[in-house]
XYZ file of C-alpha atoms in Angstrom:
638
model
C 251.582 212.438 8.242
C 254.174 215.604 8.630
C 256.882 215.959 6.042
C 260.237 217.909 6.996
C 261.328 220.847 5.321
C 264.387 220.596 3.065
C 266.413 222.575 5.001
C 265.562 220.006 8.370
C 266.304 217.247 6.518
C 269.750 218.121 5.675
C 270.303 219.074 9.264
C 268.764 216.888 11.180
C 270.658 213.269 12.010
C 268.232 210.146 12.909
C 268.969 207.886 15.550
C 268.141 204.384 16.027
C 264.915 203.021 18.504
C 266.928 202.100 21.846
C 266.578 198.061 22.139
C 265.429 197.659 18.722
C 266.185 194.171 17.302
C 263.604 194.122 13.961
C 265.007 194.813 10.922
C 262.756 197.792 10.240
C 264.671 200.246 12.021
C 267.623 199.958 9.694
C 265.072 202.413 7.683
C 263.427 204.287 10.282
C 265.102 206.475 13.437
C 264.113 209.594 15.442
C 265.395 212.922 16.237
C 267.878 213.575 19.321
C 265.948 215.604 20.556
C 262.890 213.113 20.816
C 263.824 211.264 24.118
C 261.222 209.811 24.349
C 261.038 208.288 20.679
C 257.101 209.029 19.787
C 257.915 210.409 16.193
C 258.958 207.728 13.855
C 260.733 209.338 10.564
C 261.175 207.071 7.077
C 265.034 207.522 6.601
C 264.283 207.683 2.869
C 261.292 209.980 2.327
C 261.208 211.600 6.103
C 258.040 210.974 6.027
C 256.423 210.571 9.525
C 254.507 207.218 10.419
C 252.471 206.462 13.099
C 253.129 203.071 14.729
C 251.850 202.708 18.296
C 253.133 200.775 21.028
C 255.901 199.740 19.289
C 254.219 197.653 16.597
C 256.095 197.643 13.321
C 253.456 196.729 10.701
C 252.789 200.072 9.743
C 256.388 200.574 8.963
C 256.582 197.752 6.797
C 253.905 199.020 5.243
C 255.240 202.089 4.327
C 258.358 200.795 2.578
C 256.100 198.444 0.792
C 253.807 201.048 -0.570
C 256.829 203.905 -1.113
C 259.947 202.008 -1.262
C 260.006 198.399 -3.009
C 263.558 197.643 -3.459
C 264.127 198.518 0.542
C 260.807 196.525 1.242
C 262.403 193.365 -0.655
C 265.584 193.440 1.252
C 263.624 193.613 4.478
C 261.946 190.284 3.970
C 264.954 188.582 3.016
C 266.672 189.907 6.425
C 263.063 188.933 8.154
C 263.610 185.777 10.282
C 261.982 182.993 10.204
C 258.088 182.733 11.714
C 259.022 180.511 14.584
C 262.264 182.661 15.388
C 260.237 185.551 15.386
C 257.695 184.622 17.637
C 260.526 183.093 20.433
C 262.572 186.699 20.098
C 259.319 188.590 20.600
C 258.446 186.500 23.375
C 261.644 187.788 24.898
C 261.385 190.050 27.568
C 263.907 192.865 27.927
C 267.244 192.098 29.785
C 265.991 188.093 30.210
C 268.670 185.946 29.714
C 269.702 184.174 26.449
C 268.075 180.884 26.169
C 270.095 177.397 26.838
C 269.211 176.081 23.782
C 270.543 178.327 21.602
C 273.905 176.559 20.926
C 272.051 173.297 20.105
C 270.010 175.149 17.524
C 273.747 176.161 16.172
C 274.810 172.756 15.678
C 271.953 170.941 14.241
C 271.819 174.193 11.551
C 275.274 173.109 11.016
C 274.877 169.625 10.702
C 271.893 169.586 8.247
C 274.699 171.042 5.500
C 277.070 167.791 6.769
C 277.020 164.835 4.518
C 276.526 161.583 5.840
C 279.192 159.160 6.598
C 279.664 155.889 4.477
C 278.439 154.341 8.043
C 275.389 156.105 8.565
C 272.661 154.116 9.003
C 270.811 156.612 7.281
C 273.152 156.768 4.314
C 273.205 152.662 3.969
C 269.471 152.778 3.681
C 269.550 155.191 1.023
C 272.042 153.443 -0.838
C 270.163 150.643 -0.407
C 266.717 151.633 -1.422
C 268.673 153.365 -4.620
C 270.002 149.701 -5.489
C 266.681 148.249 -4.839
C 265.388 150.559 -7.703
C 267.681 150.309 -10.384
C 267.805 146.603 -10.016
C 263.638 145.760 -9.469
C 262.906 148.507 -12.225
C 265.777 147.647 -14.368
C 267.331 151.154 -14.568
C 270.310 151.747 -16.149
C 273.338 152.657 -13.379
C 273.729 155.636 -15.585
C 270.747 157.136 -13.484
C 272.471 157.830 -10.580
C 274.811 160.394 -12.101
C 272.210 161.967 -14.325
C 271.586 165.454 -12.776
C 267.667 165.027 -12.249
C 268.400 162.040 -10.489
C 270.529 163.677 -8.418
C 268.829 167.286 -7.616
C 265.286 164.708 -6.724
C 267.699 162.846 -4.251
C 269.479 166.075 -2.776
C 265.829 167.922 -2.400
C 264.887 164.729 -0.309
C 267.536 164.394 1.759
C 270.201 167.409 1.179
C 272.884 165.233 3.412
C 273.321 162.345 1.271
C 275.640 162.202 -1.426
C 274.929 159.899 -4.527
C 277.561 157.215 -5.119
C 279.145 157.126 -8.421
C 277.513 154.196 -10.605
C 280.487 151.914 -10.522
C 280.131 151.827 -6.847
C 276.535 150.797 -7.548
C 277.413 148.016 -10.150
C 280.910 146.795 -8.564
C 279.848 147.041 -4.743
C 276.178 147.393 -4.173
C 274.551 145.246 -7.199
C 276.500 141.954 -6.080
C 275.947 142.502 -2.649
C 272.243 142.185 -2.854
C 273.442 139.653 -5.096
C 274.207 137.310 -2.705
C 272.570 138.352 0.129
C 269.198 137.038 -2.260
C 270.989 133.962 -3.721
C 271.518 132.549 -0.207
C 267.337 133.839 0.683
C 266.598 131.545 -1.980
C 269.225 128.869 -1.090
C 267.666 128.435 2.053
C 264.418 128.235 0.750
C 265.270 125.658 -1.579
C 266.661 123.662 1.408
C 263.562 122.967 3.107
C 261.373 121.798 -0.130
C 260.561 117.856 -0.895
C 259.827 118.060 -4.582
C 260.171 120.795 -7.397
C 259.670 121.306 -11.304
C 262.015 123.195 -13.773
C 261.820 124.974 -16.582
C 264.353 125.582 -19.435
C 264.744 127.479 -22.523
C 267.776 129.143 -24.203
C 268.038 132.749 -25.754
C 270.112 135.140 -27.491
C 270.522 138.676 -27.139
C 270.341 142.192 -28.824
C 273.908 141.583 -29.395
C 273.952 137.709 -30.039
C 275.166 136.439 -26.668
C 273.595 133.121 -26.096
C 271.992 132.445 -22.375
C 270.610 129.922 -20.883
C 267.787 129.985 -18.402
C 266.232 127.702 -15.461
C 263.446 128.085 -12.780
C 262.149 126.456 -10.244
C 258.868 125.469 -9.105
C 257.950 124.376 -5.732
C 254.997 124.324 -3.090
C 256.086 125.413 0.405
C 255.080 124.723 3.587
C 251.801 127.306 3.334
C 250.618 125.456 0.208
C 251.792 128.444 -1.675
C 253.154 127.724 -5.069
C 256.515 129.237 -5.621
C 258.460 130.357 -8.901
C 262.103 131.053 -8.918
C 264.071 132.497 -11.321
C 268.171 130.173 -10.866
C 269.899 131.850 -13.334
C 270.631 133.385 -16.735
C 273.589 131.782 -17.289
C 275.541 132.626 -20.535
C 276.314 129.698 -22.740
C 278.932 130.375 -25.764
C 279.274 126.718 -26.370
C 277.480 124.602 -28.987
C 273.954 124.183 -28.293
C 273.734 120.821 -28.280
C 272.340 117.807 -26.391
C 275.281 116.607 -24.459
C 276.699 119.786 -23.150
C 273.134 121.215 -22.632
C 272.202 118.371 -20.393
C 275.848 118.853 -18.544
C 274.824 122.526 -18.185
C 271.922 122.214 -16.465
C 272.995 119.075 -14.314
C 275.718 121.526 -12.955
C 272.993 124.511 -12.743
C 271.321 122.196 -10.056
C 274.311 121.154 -8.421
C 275.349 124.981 -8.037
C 272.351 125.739 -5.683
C 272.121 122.411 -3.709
C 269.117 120.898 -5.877
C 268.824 116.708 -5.993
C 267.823 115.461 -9.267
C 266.244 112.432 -7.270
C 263.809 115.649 -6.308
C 263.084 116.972 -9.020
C 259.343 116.153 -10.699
C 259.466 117.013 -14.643
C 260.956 119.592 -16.248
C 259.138 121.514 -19.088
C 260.520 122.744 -22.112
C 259.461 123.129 -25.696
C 260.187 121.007 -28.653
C 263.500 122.325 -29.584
C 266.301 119.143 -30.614
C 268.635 119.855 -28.724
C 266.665 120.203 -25.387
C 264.608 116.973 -25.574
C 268.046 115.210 -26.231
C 269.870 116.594 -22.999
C 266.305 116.085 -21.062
C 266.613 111.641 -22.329
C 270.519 111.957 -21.696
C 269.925 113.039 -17.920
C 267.204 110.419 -17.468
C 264.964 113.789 -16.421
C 261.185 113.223 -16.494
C 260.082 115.984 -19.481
C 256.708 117.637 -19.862
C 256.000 119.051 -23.365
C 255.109 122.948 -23.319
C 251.421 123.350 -24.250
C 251.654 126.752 -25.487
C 254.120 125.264 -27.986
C 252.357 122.740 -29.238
C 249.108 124.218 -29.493
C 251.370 126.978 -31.929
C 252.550 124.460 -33.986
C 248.833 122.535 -33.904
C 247.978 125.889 -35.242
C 250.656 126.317 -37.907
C 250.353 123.252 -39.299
C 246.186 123.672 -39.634
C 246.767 126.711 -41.957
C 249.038 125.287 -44.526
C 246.841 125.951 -46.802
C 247.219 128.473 -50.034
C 243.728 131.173 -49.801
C 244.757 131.404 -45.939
C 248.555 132.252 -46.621
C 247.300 134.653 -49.443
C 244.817 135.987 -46.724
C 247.261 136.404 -44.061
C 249.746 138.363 -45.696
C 247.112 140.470 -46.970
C 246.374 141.377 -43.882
C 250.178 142.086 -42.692
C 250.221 144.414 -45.744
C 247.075 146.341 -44.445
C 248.554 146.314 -40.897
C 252.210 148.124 -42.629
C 250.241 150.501 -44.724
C 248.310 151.968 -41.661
C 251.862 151.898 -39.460
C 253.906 153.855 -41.040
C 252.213 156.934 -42.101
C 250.243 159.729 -39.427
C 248.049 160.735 -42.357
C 246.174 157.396 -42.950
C 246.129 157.076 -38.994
C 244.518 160.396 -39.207
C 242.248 159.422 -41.575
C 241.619 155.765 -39.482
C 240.720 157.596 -36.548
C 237.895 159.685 -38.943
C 236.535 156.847 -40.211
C 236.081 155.224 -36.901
C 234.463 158.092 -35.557
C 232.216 158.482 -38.507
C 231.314 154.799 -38.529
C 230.687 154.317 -34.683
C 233.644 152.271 -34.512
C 235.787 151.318 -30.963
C 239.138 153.904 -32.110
C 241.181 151.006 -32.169
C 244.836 150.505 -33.508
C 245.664 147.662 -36.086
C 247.407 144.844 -33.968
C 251.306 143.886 -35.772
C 251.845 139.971 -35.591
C 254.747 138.514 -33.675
C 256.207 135.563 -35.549
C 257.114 133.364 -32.048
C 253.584 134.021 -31.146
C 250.506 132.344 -33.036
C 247.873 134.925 -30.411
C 249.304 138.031 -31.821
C 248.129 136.679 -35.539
C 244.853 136.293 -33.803
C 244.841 139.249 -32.837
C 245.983 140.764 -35.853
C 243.174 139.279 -37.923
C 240.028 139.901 -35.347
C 241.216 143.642 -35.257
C 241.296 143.845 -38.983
C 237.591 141.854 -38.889
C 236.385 144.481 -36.401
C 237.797 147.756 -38.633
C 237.294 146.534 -42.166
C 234.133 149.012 -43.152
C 236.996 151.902 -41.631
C 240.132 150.162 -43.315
C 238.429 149.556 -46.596
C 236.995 153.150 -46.738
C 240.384 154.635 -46.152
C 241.881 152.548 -48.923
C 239.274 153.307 -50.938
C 240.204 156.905 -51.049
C 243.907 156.338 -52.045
C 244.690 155.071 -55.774
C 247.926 153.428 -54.245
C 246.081 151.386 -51.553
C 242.868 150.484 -53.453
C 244.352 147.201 -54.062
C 245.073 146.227 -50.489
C 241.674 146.194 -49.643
C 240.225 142.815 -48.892
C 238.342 140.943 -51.045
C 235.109 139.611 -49.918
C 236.729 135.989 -50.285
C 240.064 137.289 -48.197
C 236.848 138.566 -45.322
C 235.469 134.451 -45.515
C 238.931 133.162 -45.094
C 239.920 135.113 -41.845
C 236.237 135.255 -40.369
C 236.682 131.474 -40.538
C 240.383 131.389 -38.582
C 238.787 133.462 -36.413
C 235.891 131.272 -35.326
C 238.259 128.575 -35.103
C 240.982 130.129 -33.286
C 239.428 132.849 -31.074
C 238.151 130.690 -28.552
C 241.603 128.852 -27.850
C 243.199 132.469 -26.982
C 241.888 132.093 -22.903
C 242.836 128.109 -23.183
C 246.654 129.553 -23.953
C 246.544 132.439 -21.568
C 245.194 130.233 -18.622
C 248.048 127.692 -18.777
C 251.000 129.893 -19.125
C 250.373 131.134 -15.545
C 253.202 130.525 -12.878
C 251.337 131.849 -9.720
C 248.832 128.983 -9.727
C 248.656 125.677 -10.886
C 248.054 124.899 -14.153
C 249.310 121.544 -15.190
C 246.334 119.305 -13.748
C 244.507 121.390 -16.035
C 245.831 119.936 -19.429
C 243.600 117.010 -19.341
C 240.271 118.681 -18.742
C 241.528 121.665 -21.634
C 242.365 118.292 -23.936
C 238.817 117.230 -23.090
C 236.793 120.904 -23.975
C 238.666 120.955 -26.983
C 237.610 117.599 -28.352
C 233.863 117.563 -27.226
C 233.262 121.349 -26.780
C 235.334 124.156 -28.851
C 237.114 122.134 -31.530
C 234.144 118.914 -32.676
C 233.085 119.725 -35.919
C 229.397 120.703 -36.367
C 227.148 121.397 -38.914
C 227.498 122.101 -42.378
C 225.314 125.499 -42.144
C 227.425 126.179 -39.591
C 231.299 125.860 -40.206
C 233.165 126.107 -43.395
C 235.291 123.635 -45.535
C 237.990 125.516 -44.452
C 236.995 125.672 -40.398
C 236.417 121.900 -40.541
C 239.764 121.393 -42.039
C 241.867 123.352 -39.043
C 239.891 122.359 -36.396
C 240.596 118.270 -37.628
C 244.328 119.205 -38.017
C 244.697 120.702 -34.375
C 242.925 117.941 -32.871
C 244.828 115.248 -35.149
C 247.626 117.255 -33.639
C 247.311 117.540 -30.287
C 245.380 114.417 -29.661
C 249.011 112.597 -31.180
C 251.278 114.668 -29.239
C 249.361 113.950 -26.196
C 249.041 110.180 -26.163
C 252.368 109.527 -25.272
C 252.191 106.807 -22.127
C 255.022 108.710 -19.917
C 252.774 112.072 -20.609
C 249.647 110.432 -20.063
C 250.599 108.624 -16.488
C 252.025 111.945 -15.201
C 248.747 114.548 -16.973
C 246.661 111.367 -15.138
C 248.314 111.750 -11.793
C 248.414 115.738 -11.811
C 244.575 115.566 -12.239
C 243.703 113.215 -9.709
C 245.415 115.129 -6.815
C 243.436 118.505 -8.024
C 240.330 118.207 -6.133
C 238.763 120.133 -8.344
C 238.762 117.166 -11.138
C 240.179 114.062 -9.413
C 239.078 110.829 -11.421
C 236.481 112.957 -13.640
C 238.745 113.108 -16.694
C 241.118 109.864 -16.532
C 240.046 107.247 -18.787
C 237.556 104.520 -17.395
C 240.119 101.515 -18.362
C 243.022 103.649 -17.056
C 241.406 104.280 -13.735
C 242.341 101.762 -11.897
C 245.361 101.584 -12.932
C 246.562 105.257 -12.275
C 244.831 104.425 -8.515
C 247.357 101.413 -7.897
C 250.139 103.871 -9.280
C 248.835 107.029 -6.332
C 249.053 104.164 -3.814
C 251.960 102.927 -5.006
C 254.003 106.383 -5.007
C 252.688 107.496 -1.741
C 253.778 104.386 0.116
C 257.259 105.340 -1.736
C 257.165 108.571 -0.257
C 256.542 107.888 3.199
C 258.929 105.307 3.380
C 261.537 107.679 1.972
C 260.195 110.335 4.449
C 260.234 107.906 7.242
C 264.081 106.785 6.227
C 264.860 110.448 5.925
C 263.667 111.301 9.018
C 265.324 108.567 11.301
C 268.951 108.877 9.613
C 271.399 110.328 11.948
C 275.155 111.046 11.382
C 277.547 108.582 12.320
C 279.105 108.808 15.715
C 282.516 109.271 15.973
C 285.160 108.153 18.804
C 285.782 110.814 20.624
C 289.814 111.143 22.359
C 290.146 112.477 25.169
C 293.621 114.580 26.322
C 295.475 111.955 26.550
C 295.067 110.552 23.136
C 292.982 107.898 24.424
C 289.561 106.584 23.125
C 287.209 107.394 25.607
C 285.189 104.137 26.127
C 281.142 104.259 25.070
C 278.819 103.981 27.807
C 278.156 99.862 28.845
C 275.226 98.387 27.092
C 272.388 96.948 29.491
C 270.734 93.730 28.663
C 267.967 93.492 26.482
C 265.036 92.594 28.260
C 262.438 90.237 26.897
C 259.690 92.774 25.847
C 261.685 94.768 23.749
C 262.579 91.764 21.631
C 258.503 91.429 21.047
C 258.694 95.133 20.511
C 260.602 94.265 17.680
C 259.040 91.124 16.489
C 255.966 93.069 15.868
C 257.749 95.989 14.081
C 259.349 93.587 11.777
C 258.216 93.902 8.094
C 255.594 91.449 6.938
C 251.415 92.070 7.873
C 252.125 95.904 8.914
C 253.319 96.717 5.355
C 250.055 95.761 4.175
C 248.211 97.680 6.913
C 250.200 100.287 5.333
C 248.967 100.066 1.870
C 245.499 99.266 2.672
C 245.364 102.741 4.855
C 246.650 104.320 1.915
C 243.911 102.843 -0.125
C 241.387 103.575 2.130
C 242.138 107.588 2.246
C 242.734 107.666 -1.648
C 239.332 106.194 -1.471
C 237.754 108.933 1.150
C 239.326 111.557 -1.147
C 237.947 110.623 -4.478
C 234.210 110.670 -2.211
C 234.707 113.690 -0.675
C 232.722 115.895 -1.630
C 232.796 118.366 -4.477
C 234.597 121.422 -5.432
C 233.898 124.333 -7.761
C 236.058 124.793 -10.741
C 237.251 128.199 -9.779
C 238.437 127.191 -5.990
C 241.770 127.536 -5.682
C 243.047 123.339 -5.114
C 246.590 124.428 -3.136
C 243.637 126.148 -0.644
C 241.820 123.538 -0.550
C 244.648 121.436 0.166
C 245.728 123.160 2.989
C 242.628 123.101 4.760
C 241.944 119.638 4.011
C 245.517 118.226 4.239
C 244.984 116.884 7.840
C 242.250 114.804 6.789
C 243.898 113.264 3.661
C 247.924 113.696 4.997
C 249.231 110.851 2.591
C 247.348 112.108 -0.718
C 248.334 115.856 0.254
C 251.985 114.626 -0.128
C 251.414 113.517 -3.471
C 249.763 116.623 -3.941
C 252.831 118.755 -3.235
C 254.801 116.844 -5.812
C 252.658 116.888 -8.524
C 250.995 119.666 -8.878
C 254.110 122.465 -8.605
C 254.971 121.290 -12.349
C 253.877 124.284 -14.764
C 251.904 123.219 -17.780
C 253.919 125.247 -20.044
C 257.575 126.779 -20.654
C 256.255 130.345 -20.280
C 258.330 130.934 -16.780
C 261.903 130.795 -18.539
C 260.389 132.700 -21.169
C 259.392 135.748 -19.056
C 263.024 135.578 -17.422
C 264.068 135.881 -21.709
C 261.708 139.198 -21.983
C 262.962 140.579 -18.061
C 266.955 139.905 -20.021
C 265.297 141.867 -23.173
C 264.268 144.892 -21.015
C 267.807 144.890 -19.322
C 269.758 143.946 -22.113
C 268.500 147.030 -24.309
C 270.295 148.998 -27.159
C 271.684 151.422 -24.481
C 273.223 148.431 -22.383
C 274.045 146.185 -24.723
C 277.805 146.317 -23.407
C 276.789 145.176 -20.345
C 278.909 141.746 -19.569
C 277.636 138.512 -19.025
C 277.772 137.771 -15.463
C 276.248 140.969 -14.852
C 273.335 139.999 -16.860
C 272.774 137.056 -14.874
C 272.960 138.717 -11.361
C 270.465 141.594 -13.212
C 267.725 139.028 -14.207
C 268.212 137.116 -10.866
C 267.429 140.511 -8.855
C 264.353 141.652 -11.349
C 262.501 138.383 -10.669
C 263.066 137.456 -7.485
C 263.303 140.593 -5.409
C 259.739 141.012 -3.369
């Protein structure tokens, strides 16, 4: 590499390479007097590179290696790879290409917002709206700048609406276009069960709630979500029942339709559920909580219990005994578990309180041991009898509770067998070896409980009914001097339901006389004499010997179902059902009516705790109406 003298390179002028187009060359030229350009000088250093057959790599080289700034500013002039390779595919003095221009205008457009008409912007908009409403975001999002710099990175066109276009505009859109989805799915079911419960919020707005239950076409069973409705008048009976007669009336639902409606115990509801004349199913989950409340009034459990909410408040609120938890576990070979806070609504959280506080008691007692202030929280060897005997008696009724409060499957043919294990198989007393004074005396009260609550005739017919149209149980758990009975009942209600099918199905709307242009009734086609045959037709389709045909066909397929042959207690009955309903067509119709009624009140619940997660301390100013179109979107969006 040759280096000019000082005095050459104040003299001498570089030129740049004829044709050039790379960058490069804005740093490296050669002498006039080097026609032929075979001596490459650095402008900067005039240093001399070698670079042959035109090939710059060398040169870019060199400013990397001696000049770093000028190397930097050559990258960032650099086109991109793909633009490279098409200019030096280029051959000297070929003409431009014809795409060029188009290249132009799609670089331009990609800086172009959308249009409030572009398909592409409506889907965004809509798959934003789908978001905050399915997750429950708060419209705030959209405005929050990480929001925003994800959405522009994804798609640099769009522009994010403001959130009031989101809650005033795009919110009750979807709105409505769901409400009439479910509307027209509502308009094609026979029979459906409801659920009801009332709640009040963060901020002490009362709501009411009510879904639906149903079993489609596809044997499917189906849970919708009506409304949240808010309800600032007095909570009682008569306008309750008003409420929720005008709840069905808003989306098209017949109370001759509907099945049973189940709700807990609350005053006020059972009163509006008599003053509609509404079939009402008592919530399980509720009465097995107050079976259970009312089988530990007793005075070493409630000295036991609130021991062990003391235990579970001295271990929350400090990191230090935590700490020293978490030690003790280790050191003991114990699962690192966390102490379990009761919820007052909800009698399996105090199970779960106290088997957590069984399972840690060597840890817990060790680190209260170790603390003078604590030492006398630690449980007495009397306070460890008293909870390891609610614990034997409750723990196994913690699946029982979970397994009914489903609303994906069915659950309320299952009562009657659950009322059966717990009298013969988790609740009977047993030995005296075996269970405590104190374990005797709950299990007796829930069962004296229960056992009462559940012998109510209304209850028992419709419990009866549910059962015998799950295939899974049929007659098996239905009384032997109620069997016949609740047979002659089936029979009874399916002849009522094909009749009403039949009646449905031949009804058509009244004709009406037509005028023509004139104003004149244009006259109805002339009626041709009845012949003899279709006056026999008739005779034999009168009512009389076929009616009993009818019923004794009934009787005969309630009679082929109940001998059909088994099914295993985890098949799914609304599967069964569909592949068996052409063989049994009149019991399947029962089928559909009865067993879309939930066992407990745990669906309006869950709408309550979807309301809590909207409703939160950062949106509690959120207004009513917008509540209930909030809650209607969470649960029933796919």
């Amino acid at each position: 590499m040759e280096e000019l003298t000082c005095g050459e390179e104040e003299e001498v002028v570089l030129i740049k390479k004829t044709g050039a187009t790379s960058v490069i060359w804005t740093w490296f030229g050669f002498k006039e007097s080097d026609v032929e350009q075979k001596n490459i000088i650095c402008k900067l250093c005039r240093a001399t590179i070698i670079a042959k057959r035109g090939n710059t790599t060398n040169l870019f080289h060199h400013l990397k290696m001696k000049h770093v700034l000028e190397y930097e500013d050559s990258q960032k002039l650099r086109p991109p790879p793909q633009m490279a390779s098409q200019s030096s595919g280029k051959k000297k003095g070929a003409p431009a290409p014809t795409h060029q221009q188009t290249d132009i205008v799609k670089a331009f457009s990609k800086g172009t917002p959308y249009e409030k008409k572009n398909r592409r912007w409506i889907d965004i908009t809509n798959a934003i709206t789908l978001y905050l409403c399915k997750d429950m975001v708060p419209f705030l999002t959209v405005e929050k700048s990480g929001f925003q710099n994800m959405i522009k990175t994804l798609d640099p066109r769009y522009e994010v609406p403001s959130r009031k276009h989101f809650s005033q505009t795009e919110v009750p859109k979807l709105y409505d276009k769901v409400r009439e989805q479910v509307k027209n799915e509502l308009r094609s079911i026979k029979y459906y069960a409801t659920t009801t419960d009332l709640w009040s919020s963060r901020t002490m707005e009362p709501y009411i709630s009510l879904t639906v239950h149903f079993i489609n076409d596809e044997w499917k069973l189906c849970s919708r979500c009506l409304q949240t409705s808010y309800f600032p008048e007095d909570h009682t009976g008569e306008l309750i029942s008003q409420g929720l007669k005008e709840a069905l009336e808003s989306w098209g639902l017949k109370e001759e339709l509907q099945v049973c409606i189940t709700t807990d115990n609350g005053a006020n509801i059972v009163k509006a559920v008599e003053i509609n004349g509404w079939t009402r199913l008592q919530c399980f989950g509720h009465r097995l909580h107050l079976a259970i409340e009312r089988s530990v009034k007793d005075a070493r459990v409630e000295h036991a219990i609130g021991k062990c909410k003391k235990i579970v408040s001295a271990f929350s609120y400090t990191w230090k005994r935590k700490r020293e938890m978490a030690n003790a576990q280790a050191e003991l070979n114990l699962p690192p578990h966390r102490l379990v806070t009761e919820t007052p609504t909800r009698w399996v959280s105090r199970q779960q309180m106290i088997q957590r506080l069984l399972e840690q008691e060597k840890a817990i007692s060790q680190v209260l041991k170790a603390d003078r202030k604590t030492r006398h929280l630690v449980p007495t060897w009397q306070d460890i009898d008293v909870l390891e005997s609610m614990n034997k008696t409750l723990s196994p009724l913690l699946e029982f509770t979970d397994a009914l409060s489903g609303e994906e499957y069915v659950s309320v043919s299952t009562v009657k067998p659950v009322l059966h294990l717990l009298n013969n198989t988790v609740l009977p007393l047993a030995d005296d070896d075996i269970d405590t004074e104190l374990t005797k005396d709950m299990k007796t009260a829930i069962l004296k409980y229960l056992n009462e609550k559940y012998s109510d005739v209304a209850t028992d017919d419709l419990l009866d009914m549910a059962s015998l149209v799950d295939p899974r149980f049929r007659s098996s758990y239905i009384a032997d001097d109620r069997r016949e009975f609740i047979f002659t009942k089936a029979a009874a209600e399916i002849q009522a339901l094909l009749e009403t099918q039949a009646v449905s199905a031949t009804e058509s709307p009244p004709s009406h006389t037509h005028t023509g242009a004139a104003g004149e009734a244009q006259r109805e086609p002339k009626r041709s004499k009845r012949s003899l045959g279709s006056f026999l037709k008739n005779a034999s389709a009168q009512p009389g010997p076929a009616a009993l045909t009818d019923r004794e066909a009934i009787k005969i397929e309630l009679k082929s179902y109940l001998q059909a042959l088994d099914v295993e207690g985890e098949a799914d009955p609304l599967e069964w059902w569909r592949l068996h309903q052409a063989n049994f067509p009149r019991v399947a119709s029962l089928a559909k009516k009865y067993l879309c009624i939930p066992a407990t009140s745990a669906p309006s619940e869950r709408a309550f705790s979807t309301s809590g997660n909207i409703v939160t301390c950062h949106r509690s100013a959120l207004k009513p109406e917008t509540v209930d179109k909030l809650v209607f979107l969470a649960k029933n969006l796919g």
